[in-house]
Amino acid sequence: MALIVQKYGGTSVGTVERIKNVAQRVKRTREAGHEVVVVVSAMAGETNRLVKLAYEVDPDPISREYDALIASGEQVSTALVALALNKMGVPARSFLAHQIEMRTDATRSKARIESVGGPILRAAIERGEVPVVAGFQGVDAEGSITTLGRGGSDTTGVALAAALNADVCEIYTDVDGIYTTDPNIVRAARKIERVSYEEMLELASLGAKVLQTRSVEFGMKYGVRIHVRSSFDESEGSWVVPEDETMEQVVVRAVAYDKNDARISVLGVPDQPGVAAKVFAVLSEAEIVVDMIIQNSSQDGTKTDLTFTVPKADVLTARRLMEPVAAALGAATIKTDNQISKVSVVGVGMRSHSGVAAKMFGVLSQAGVNIQMIATSEIKISVVIDEAYTELAVRVLHQAFGLDT
Ligand code: ASP
Ligand code: MG
């Protein structure tokens, strides 16, 4: 007998019919002799609808009320799933964050979990009930509702699995696993059987949208085995698990891309201590997340260029904030470019194989793709390129690193 946390995403609970399917699956899992804790997202499209409503009332909504509003979609789906289960004869009870003491800090809209209501859930399990927990939401020290960031139900699921010491956290979604790249771009993309936490962490933050990044961090920290699979069929999905020796044999596990960033260059800044600090201080005060950064080495030791990427949504704000700073520094110009994308190859095998970067750059140059920026870690290489070449770059890299076969 295992304890299984099953997290169902928005499409899996998107209609009454699908909610009944979810209840059936939970029932089958119980009949196979397992204990189940369910975590649900809001019904598909619901959170977006709530976000839109908030902005219609106030384009700059108060964060406390904004979180209270957008967390409400999960209240509906938890109750519906609990109703469906009881109707099928499976005792179940819905729980909102405050009812299980799912505590977070007070950072609205991207709150961090501080403690999880293990004891209350355990008691429910012992009574023979299936707890159906609202994903995405938490409660802060003063009792206000918080949310964990878009896609945050994944994190609720994995955090609960960690707290309850569950055997597995199953993430049910509308795709049947994690792929070597986006199958919409590369038909030959394949489902990955097993991926390490570290690889998944890179993939999630580099644009693969199957799992919220923070859920992978949780999984890695507490050793929760995560099984990403489809709620529409019985097929085996992809496992996110601790790394083992065989994993390094594959050099590149997957190719990811992200079109959400824009590039900003501050040209002709003085090449002296403190300049980068000033430039990035204003961005960090505005909570703008800077991703890649490049500083050119100056030709004559006096002036240099600073180039970095920020989310497209923040590029205008970033530019507005940079202008006075650049002027004060005597920088010549600020340039922005929205038409970029970041393409990355990821794999723990890079640690033990050399020449990955050379191969990647060679393949891209043969395809006529110009590289604007490069960033590397031990297990990934990312390049910024013209957005128009994204699909081409993904395709040639997927092939060159043997992922097509
Ligand atoms: N309902 C929330 C969202 O749409 C959380 C989730 O789906 O994981 O972002
Ligand atoms: Mg999701």
GROMACS .gro file of C-alpha atoms and ligand atoms in nm:
model
  415
    1MET     CA    1   0.000   0.000   0.000
    2ALA     CA    2   0.134   0.337  -0.100
    3LEU     CA    3   0.045   0.695  -0.014
    4ILE     CA    4  -0.005   0.882  -0.338
    5VAL     CA    5  -0.055   1.256  -0.386
    6GLN     CA    6  -0.245   1.316  -0.710
    7LYS     CA    7  -0.241   1.671  -0.841
    8TYR     CA    8  -0.488   1.749  -1.118
    9GLY     CA    9  -0.432   2.054  -1.338
   10GLY     CA   10  -0.689   2.290  -1.483
   11THR     CA   11  -0.769   2.092  -1.798
   12SER     CA   12  -0.810   1.772  -1.595
   13VAL     CA   13  -1.089   1.940  -1.395
   14GLY     CA   14  -1.204   2.167  -1.680
   15THR     CA   15  -1.558   2.028  -1.709
   16VAL     CA   16  -1.803   1.835  -1.495
   17GLU     CA   17  -1.737   1.531  -1.712
   18ARG     CA   18  -1.365   1.552  -1.647
   19ILE     CA   19  -1.419   1.605  -1.276
   20LYS     CA   20  -1.612   1.278  -1.275
   21ASN     CA   21  -1.319   1.113  -1.454
   22VAL     CA   22  -1.083   1.242  -1.188
   23ALA     CA   23  -1.308   1.097  -0.918
   24GLN     CA   24  -1.310   0.763  -1.104
   25ARG     CA   25  -0.932   0.757  -1.115
   26VAL     CA   26  -0.906   0.837  -0.744
   27LYS     CA   27  -1.157   0.564  -0.673
   28ARG     CA   28  -0.958   0.311  -0.879
   29THR     CA   29  -0.637   0.408  -0.700
   30ARG     CA   30  -0.807   0.347  -0.365
   31GLU     CA   31  -0.945   0.016  -0.484
   32ALA     CA   32  -0.592  -0.087  -0.576
   33GLY     CA   33  -0.520  -0.050  -0.205
   34HIS     CA   34  -0.355   0.293  -0.191
   35GLU     CA   35  -0.417   0.601   0.015
   36VAL     CA   36  -0.478   0.912  -0.189
   37VAL     CA   37  -0.448   1.284  -0.125
   38VAL     CA   38  -0.584   1.499  -0.408
   39VAL     CA   39  -0.467   1.849  -0.497
   40VAL     CA   40  -0.653   2.046  -0.762
   41SER     CA   41  -0.607   2.357  -0.973
   42ALA     CA   42  -0.890   2.584  -1.074
   43MET     CA   43  -1.099   2.474  -1.373
   44ALA     CA   44  -0.921   2.557  -1.701
   45GLY     CA   45  -0.936   2.927  -1.787
   46GLU     CA   46  -1.082   3.026  -1.450
   47THR     CA   47  -0.772   3.187  -1.299
   48ASN     CA   48  -0.720   3.392  -1.616
   49ARG     CA   49  -1.082   3.507  -1.597
   50LEU     CA   50  -1.034   3.619  -1.236
   51VAL     CA   51  -0.709   3.799  -1.319
   52LYS     CA   52  -0.888   3.987  -1.596
   53LEU     CA   53  -1.172   4.086  -1.363
   54ALA     CA   54  -0.925   4.229  -1.112
   55TYR     CA   55  -0.758   4.444  -1.378
   56GLU     CA   56  -1.094   4.567  -1.504
   57VAL     CA   57  -1.171   4.704  -1.160
   58ASP     CA   58  -0.824   4.839  -1.092
   59PRO     CA   59  -0.527   4.825  -1.333
   60ASP     CA   60  -0.300   4.827  -1.028
   61PRO     CA   61  -0.492   4.604  -0.784
   62ILE     CA   62  -0.412   4.588  -0.412
   63SER     CA   63  -0.215   4.269  -0.375
   64ARG     CA   64  -0.409   4.132  -0.077
   65GLU     CA   65  -0.743   4.147  -0.257
   66TYR     CA   66  -0.591   4.033  -0.584
   67ASP     CA   67  -0.468   3.713  -0.420
   68ALA     CA   68  -0.800   3.662  -0.239
   69LEU     CA   69  -0.973   3.685  -0.576
   70ILE     CA   70  -0.748   3.467  -0.791
   71ALA     CA   71  -0.726   3.195  -0.524
   72SER     CA   72  -1.102   3.145  -0.541
   73GLY     CA   73  -1.103   2.925  -0.850
   74GLU     CA   74  -0.952   2.642  -0.649
   75GLN     CA   75  -1.235   2.657  -0.393
   76VAL     CA   76  -1.480   2.565  -0.667
   77SER     CA   77  -1.282   2.274  -0.807
   78THR     CA   78  -1.196   2.120  -0.469
   79ALA     CA   79  -1.561   2.120  -0.365
   80LEU     CA   80  -1.673   1.975  -0.699
   81VAL     CA   81  -1.416   1.694  -0.685
   82ALA     CA   82  -1.514   1.617  -0.323
   83LEU     CA   83  -1.880   1.608  -0.427
   84ALA     CA   84  -1.806   1.374  -0.718
   85LEU     CA   85  -1.607   1.138  -0.495
   86ASN     CA   86  -1.876   1.120  -0.227
   87LYS     CA   87  -2.137   1.060  -0.494
   88MET     CA   88  -1.933   0.757  -0.604
   89GLY     CA   89  -1.921   0.630  -0.251
   90VAL     CA   90  -1.569   0.746  -0.171
   91PRO     CA   91  -1.562   0.952   0.149
   92ALA     CA   92  -1.387   1.279   0.067
   93ARG     CA   93  -1.355   1.625   0.212
   94SER     CA   94  -1.238   1.950   0.057
   95PHE     CA   95  -0.975   2.165   0.228
   96LEU     CA   96  -0.874   2.525   0.162
   97ALA     CA   97  -0.530   2.647   0.264
   98HIS     CA   98  -0.640   2.801   0.594
   99GLN     CA   99  -0.821   2.481   0.691
  100ILE     CA  100  -0.501   2.277   0.682
  101GLU     CA  101  -0.270   2.556   0.795
  102MET     CA  102  -0.082   2.577   0.468
  103ARG     CA  103   0.139   2.865   0.584
  104THR     CA  104   0.332   3.095   0.351
  105ASP     CA  105   0.523   3.418   0.382
  106ALA     CA  106   0.340   3.738   0.291
  107THR     CA  107   0.487   3.791  -0.058
  108ARG     CA  108   0.163   3.818  -0.251
  109SER     CA  109   0.125   3.638  -0.581
  110LYS     CA  110   0.452   3.450  -0.535
  111ALA     CA  111   0.438   3.345  -0.174
  112ARG     CA  112   0.676   3.081  -0.044
  113ILE     CA  113   0.547   2.788   0.158
  114GLU     CA  114   0.670   2.787   0.518
  115SER     CA  115   0.479   2.494   0.661
  116VAL     CA  116   0.222   2.246   0.540
  117GLY     CA  117  -0.079   2.116   0.727
  118GLY     CA  118   0.038   1.757   0.760
  119PRO     CA  119  -0.140   1.660   1.086
  120ILE     CA  120  -0.487   1.766   0.971
  121LEU     CA  121  -0.451   1.575   0.647
  122ARG     CA  122  -0.313   1.269   0.823
  123ALA     CA  123  -0.614   1.268   1.053
  124ALA     CA  124  -0.846   1.279   0.752
  125ILE     CA  125  -0.658   0.991   0.587
  126GLU     CA  126  -0.685   0.790   0.908
  127ARG     CA  127  -1.060   0.845   0.910
  128GLY     CA  128  -1.060   0.681   0.567
  129GLU     CA  129  -1.129   1.003   0.380
  130VAL     CA  130  -0.971   1.140   0.066
  131PRO     CA  131  -0.859   1.496   0.139
  132VAL     CA  132  -0.912   1.720  -0.166
  133VAL     CA  133  -0.681   2.016  -0.117
  134ALA     CA  134  -0.693   2.350  -0.296
  135GLY     CA  135  -0.367   2.403  -0.484
  136PHE     CA  136  -0.204   2.740  -0.548
  137GLN     CA  137  -0.318   2.905  -0.225
  138GLY     CA  138  -0.175   2.962   0.118
  139VAL     CA  139  -0.238   3.172   0.423
  140ASP     CA  140   0.010   3.414   0.578
  141ALA     CA  141   0.082   3.480   0.945
  142GLU     CA  142  -0.195   3.740   0.971
  143GLY     CA  143  -0.451   3.510   0.810
  144SER     CA  144  -0.462   3.669   0.466
  145ILE     CA  145  -0.491   3.449   0.158
  146THR     CA  146  -0.178   3.428  -0.055
  147THR     CA  147  -0.101   3.257  -0.386
  148LEU     CA  148   0.210   3.069  -0.494
  149GLY     CA  149   0.257   3.209  -0.845
  150ARG     CA  150   0.093   3.090  -1.166
  151GLY     CA  151   0.110   2.715  -1.197
  152GLY     CA  152   0.154   2.697  -0.819
  153SER     CA  153  -0.069   2.393  -0.764
  154ASP     CA  154   0.225   2.179  -0.872
  155THR     CA  155   0.415   2.319  -0.577
  156THR     CA  156   0.124   2.254  -0.341
  157GLY     CA  157   0.120   1.893  -0.461
  158VAL     CA  158   0.490   1.831  -0.419
  159ALA     CA  159   0.504   2.014  -0.085
  160LEU     CA  160   0.221   1.799   0.050
  161ALA     CA  161   0.391   1.486  -0.080
  162ALA     CA  162   0.706   1.591   0.104
  163ALA     CA  163   0.524   1.672   0.428
  164LEU     CA  164   0.326   1.347   0.423
  165ASN     CA  165   0.627   1.145   0.315
  166ALA     CA  166   0.423   1.016   0.022
  167ASP     CA  167   0.561   0.748  -0.208
  168VAL     CA  168   0.498   0.954  -0.518
  169CYS     CA  169   0.349   1.283  -0.633
  170GLU     CA  170   0.154   1.228  -0.954
  171ILE     CA  171   0.106   1.541  -1.163
  172TYR     CA  172  -0.190   1.491  -1.396
  173THR     CA  173  -0.201   1.715  -1.698
  174ASP     CA  174  -0.317   1.725  -2.061
  175VAL     CA  175   0.012   1.595  -2.203
  176ASP     CA  176   0.142   1.248  -2.130
  177GLY     CA  177   0.482   1.350  -2.000
  178ILE     CA  178   0.794   1.561  -2.044
  179TYR     CA  179   0.928   1.572  -2.399
  180THR     CA  180   1.275   1.613  -2.547
  181THR     CA  181   1.137   1.936  -2.691
  182ASP     CA  182   0.804   2.093  -2.783
  183PRO     CA  183   0.628   1.833  -3.005
  184ASN     CA  184   0.448   2.120  -3.179
  185ILE     CA  185   0.783   2.223  -3.326
  186VAL     CA  186   0.960   1.892  -3.367
  187ARG     CA  187   0.739   1.600  -3.467
  188ALA     CA  188   1.012   1.356  -3.370
  189ALA     CA  189   1.018   1.481  -3.010
  190ARG     CA  190   1.008   1.188  -2.769
  191LYS     CA  191   0.871   1.136  -2.423
  192ILE     CA  192   1.149   1.127  -2.164
  193GLU     CA  193   1.124   0.828  -1.931
  194ARG     CA  194   1.335   0.966  -1.650
  195VAL     CA  195   1.481   1.309  -1.593
  196SER     CA  196   1.688   1.423  -1.294
  197TYR     CA  197   1.571   1.700  -1.061
  198GLU     CA  198   1.859   1.917  -1.171
  199GLU     CA  199   1.775   1.879  -1.539
  200MET     CA  200   1.407   1.940  -1.476
  201LEU     CA  201   1.490   2.248  -1.273
  202GLU     CA  202   1.681   2.391  -1.568
  203LEU     CA  203   1.411   2.288  -1.815
  204ALA     CA  204   1.131   2.439  -1.607
  205SER     CA  205   1.311   2.770  -1.571
  206LEU     CA  206   1.421   2.771  -1.937
  207GLY     CA  207   1.071   2.760  -2.074
  208ALA     CA  208   0.931   2.406  -2.045
  209LYS     CA  209   0.593   2.468  -1.889
  210VAL     CA  210   0.494   2.125  -1.754
  211LEU     CA  211   0.600   2.191  -1.395
  212GLN     CA  212   0.630   2.505  -1.188
  213THR     CA  213   1.001   2.558  -1.115
  214ARG     CA  214   0.946   2.579  -0.743
  215SER     CA  215   0.775   2.240  -0.734
  216VAL     CA  216   1.093   2.086  -0.875
  217GLU     CA  217   1.300   2.266  -0.611
  218PHE     CA  218   1.077   2.113  -0.345
  219GLY     CA  219   1.101   1.772  -0.503
  220MET     CA  220   1.480   1.793  -0.513
  221LYS     CA  221   1.512   1.918  -0.157
  222TYR     CA  222   1.289   1.649  -0.008
  223GLY     CA  223   1.350   1.369  -0.256
  224VAL     CA  224   0.988   1.349  -0.373
  225ARG     CA  225   0.951   1.127  -0.678
  226ILE     CA  226   0.736   1.313  -0.930
  227HIS     CA  227   0.541   1.135  -1.202
  228VAL     CA  228   0.410   1.367  -1.475
  229ARG     CA  229   0.130   1.195  -1.668
  230SER     CA  230  -0.193   1.241  -1.857
  231SER     CA  231  -0.532   1.230  -1.687
  232PHE     CA  232  -0.690   1.120  -2.015
  233ASP     CA  233  -0.528   0.778  -2.042
  234GLU     CA  234  -0.343   0.517  -1.841
  235SER     CA  235  -0.005   0.549  -2.010
  236GLU     CA  236   0.312   0.578  -1.807
  237GLY     CA  237   0.436   0.938  -1.807
  238SER     CA  238   0.776   1.085  -1.721
  239TRP     CA  239   0.950   1.049  -1.386
  240VAL     CA  240   1.145   1.328  -1.219
  241VAL     CA  241   1.383   1.149  -0.985
  242PRO     CA  242   1.727   1.170  -0.821
  243GLU     CA  243   2.016   1.144  -1.065
  244ASP     CA  244   2.178   0.804  -1.114
  245GLU     CA  245   2.497   0.690  -1.292
  246THR     CA  246   2.324   0.602  -1.618
  247MET     CA  247   2.188   0.952  -1.664
  248GLU     CA  248   2.525   1.103  -1.756
  249GLN     CA  249   2.545   0.877  -2.062
  250VAL     CA  250   2.301   1.104  -2.242
  251VAL     CA  251   2.473   1.433  -2.322
  252VAL     CA  252   2.168   1.641  -2.405
  253ARG     CA  253   1.838   1.537  -2.247
  254ALA     CA  254   1.620   1.808  -2.399
  255VAL     CA  255   1.606   2.132  -2.595
  256ALA     CA  256   1.402   2.417  -2.446
  257TYR     CA  257   1.305   2.760  -2.573
  258ASP     CA  258   1.155   3.071  -2.428
  259LYS     CA  259   1.015   3.369  -2.616
  260ASN     CA  260   0.921   3.569  -2.310
  261ASP     CA  261   1.232   3.780  -2.269
  262ALA     CA  262   1.351   4.102  -2.428
  263ARG     CA  263   1.704   4.239  -2.459
  264ILE     CA  264   1.825   4.573  -2.330
  265SER     CA  265   2.166   4.723  -2.410
  266VAL     CA  266   2.315   5.022  -2.238
  267LEU     CA  267   2.589   5.139  -2.471
  268GLY     CA  268   2.893   5.342  -2.378
  269VAL     CA  269   2.891   5.318  -2.000
  270PRO     CA  270   3.211   5.404  -1.814
  271ASP     CA  271   3.432   5.102  -1.751
  272GLN     CA  272   3.478   5.153  -1.379
  273PRO     CA  273   3.374   4.998  -1.048
  274GLY     CA  274   3.013   5.042  -0.935
  275VAL     CA  275   2.853   5.090  -1.276
  276ALA     CA  276   2.687   4.750  -1.302
  277ALA     CA  277   2.581   4.780  -0.940
  278LYS     CA  278   2.396   5.106  -1.014
  279VAL     CA  279   2.230   4.972  -1.327
  280PHE     CA  280   2.102   4.654  -1.164
  281ALA     CA  281   2.006   4.816  -0.833
  282VAL     CA  282   1.721   5.012  -0.995
  283LEU     CA  283   1.591   4.700  -1.165
  284SER     CA  284   1.603   4.494  -0.850
  285GLU     CA  285   1.422   4.766  -0.654
  286ALA     CA  286   1.145   4.743  -0.912
  287GLU     CA  287   1.149   4.362  -0.869
  288ILE     CA  288   1.235   4.310  -1.233
  289VAL     CA  289   1.404   3.976  -1.284
  290VAL     CA  290   1.719   4.003  -1.493
  291ASP     CA  291   1.821   3.682  -1.662
  292MET     CA  292   2.129   3.686  -1.886
  293ILE     CA  293   2.392   3.957  -1.851
  294ILE     CA  294   2.686   4.035  -2.076
  295GLN     CA  295   2.942   4.310  -2.034
  296ASN     CA  296   3.176   4.363  -2.324
  297SER     CA  297   3.538   4.425  -2.246
  298SER     CA  298   3.612   4.781  -2.346
  299GLN     CA  299   3.845   4.857  -2.635
  300ASP     CA  300   4.040   5.140  -2.478
  301GLY     CA  301   3.957   5.085  -2.111
  302THR     CA  302   3.716   5.378  -2.079
  303LYS     CA  303   3.375   5.276  -2.216
  304THR     CA  304   3.189   4.947  -2.234
  305ASP     CA  305   2.846   4.806  -2.322
  306LEU     CA  306   2.612   4.629  -2.085
  307THR     CA  307   2.352   4.394  -2.230
  308PHE     CA  308   2.091   4.195  -2.038
  309THR     CA  309   1.752   4.032  -2.073
  310VAL     CA  310   1.431   4.095  -1.877
  311PRO     CA  311   1.076   3.962  -1.921
  312LYS     CA  312   0.904   4.125  -2.221
  313ALA     CA  313   0.630   4.246  -1.988
  314ASP     CA  314   0.886   4.452  -1.795
  315VAL     CA  315   1.087   4.598  -2.080
  316LEU     CA  316   0.915   4.938  -2.092
  317THR     CA  317   0.939   4.985  -1.718
  318ALA     CA  318   1.302   4.874  -1.724
  319ARG     CA  319   1.381   5.123  -1.999
  320ARG     CA  320   1.207   5.405  -1.816
  321LEU     CA  321   1.404   5.324  -1.499
  322MET     CA  322   1.733   5.293  -1.688
  323GLU     CA  323   1.712   5.627  -1.864
  324PRO     CA  324   1.804   5.854  -1.572
  325VAL     CA  325   2.072   5.609  -1.457
  326ALA     CA  326   2.224   5.592  -1.805
  327ALA     CA  327   2.214   5.972  -1.833
  328ALA     CA  328   2.386   6.013  -1.497
  329LEU     CA  329   2.656   5.771  -1.609
  330GLY     CA  330   2.702   5.953  -1.936
  331ALA     CA  331   2.603   5.642  -2.132
  332ALA     CA  332   2.543   5.703  -2.499
  333THR     CA  333   2.224   5.509  -2.571
  334ILE     CA  334   1.980   5.247  -2.453
  335LYS     CA  335   1.858   4.994  -2.708
  336THR     CA  336   1.583   4.740  -2.661
  337ASP     CA  337   1.483   4.441  -2.871
  338ASN     CA  338   1.163   4.241  -2.816
  339GLN     CA  339   1.222   4.003  -3.107
  340ILE     CA  340   1.453   3.761  -2.930
  341SER     CA  341   1.426   3.413  -2.791
  342LYS     CA  342   1.639   3.194  -2.573
  343VAL     CA  343   1.718   2.842  -2.690
  344SER     CA  344   1.886   2.599  -2.450
  345VAL     CA  345   2.024   2.248  -2.444
  346VAL     CA  346   2.016   2.069  -2.106
  347GLY     CA  347   2.169   1.748  -1.980
  348VAL     CA  348   2.368   1.621  -1.680
  349GLY     CA  349   2.588   1.438  -1.932
  350MET     CA  350   2.751   1.772  -2.017
  351ARG     CA  351   2.951   1.739  -1.697
  352SER     CA  352   3.143   1.445  -1.839
  353HIS     CA  353   3.135   1.517  -2.213
  354SER     CA  354   3.335   1.795  -2.373
  355GLY     CA  355   3.266   1.985  -2.691
  356VAL     CA  356   2.895   2.041  -2.637
  357ALA     CA  357   2.922   2.418  -2.673
  358ALA     CA  358   3.138   2.391  -2.984
  359LYS     CA  359   2.891   2.150  -3.140
  360MET     CA  360   2.593   2.369  -3.053
  361PHE     CA  361   2.749   2.683  -3.199
  362GLY     CA  362   2.862   2.494  -3.509
  363VAL     CA  363   2.515   2.354  -3.574
  364LEU     CA  364   2.356   2.696  -3.533
  365SER     CA  365   2.607   2.864  -3.760
  366GLN     CA  366   2.549   2.604  -4.031
  367ALA     CA  367   2.179   2.681  -4.010
  368GLY     CA  368   2.260   3.050  -4.047
  369VAL     CA  369   2.146   3.139  -3.696
  370ASN     CA  370   2.335   3.428  -3.539
  371ILE     CA  371   2.407   3.404  -3.165
  372GLN     CA  372   2.356   3.728  -2.972
  373MET     CA  373   2.427   3.614  -2.617
  374ILE     CA  374   2.550   3.298  -2.448
  375ALA     CA  375   2.507   3.169  -2.094
  376THR     CA  376   2.619   2.839  -1.949
  377SER     CA  377   2.594   2.635  -1.634
  378GLU     CA  378   2.741   2.295  -1.559
  379ILE     CA  379   2.447   2.121  -1.726
  380LYS     CA  380   2.306   2.370  -1.978
  381ILE     CA  381   2.399   2.606  -2.258
  382SER     CA  382   2.162   2.886  -2.356
  383VAL     CA  383   2.184   3.121  -2.649
  384VAL     CA  384   1.983   3.430  -2.730
  385ILE     CA  385   1.890   3.450  -3.097
  386ASP     CA  386   1.652   3.636  -3.329
  387GLU     CA  387   1.301   3.517  -3.239
  388ALA     CA  388   1.223   3.436  -3.602
  389TYR     CA  389   1.484   3.156  -3.596
  390THR     CA  390   1.354   2.984  -3.280
  391GLU     CA  391   1.184   2.689  -3.449
  392LEU     CA  392   1.474   2.634  -3.687
  393ALA     CA  393   1.727   2.641  -3.403
  394VAL     CA  394   1.525   2.399  -3.190
  395ARG     CA  395   1.487   2.161  -3.483
  396VAL     CA  396   1.855   2.150  -3.584
  397LEU     CA  397   1.973   2.114  -3.224
  398HIS     CA  398   1.724   1.840  -3.148
  399GLN     CA  399   1.854   1.649  -3.446
  400ALA     CA  400   2.223   1.720  -3.396
  401PHE     CA  401   2.220   1.594  -3.037
  402GLY     CA  402   2.059   1.268  -3.138
  403LEU     CA  403   1.720   1.332  -2.986
  404ASP     CA  404   1.524   1.260  -3.304
  405THR     CA  405   1.605   0.890  -3.299
  406ASP     N1  406  -0.493   2.799  -1.101
  406ASP     C1  407  -0.360   2.850  -1.089
  406ASP     C2  408  -0.311   2.901  -1.225
  406ASP     O1  409  -0.384   2.898  -1.322
  406ASP     C3  410  -0.265   2.752  -1.031
  406ASP     C4  411  -0.240   2.629  -1.115
  406ASP     O2  412  -0.312   2.604  -1.211
  406ASP     O3  413  -0.146   2.556  -1.085
  406ASP     O4  414  -0.200   2.948  -1.234
  407MG      MG  415   0.032   2.369  -1.457
   0.00000   0.00000   0.00000
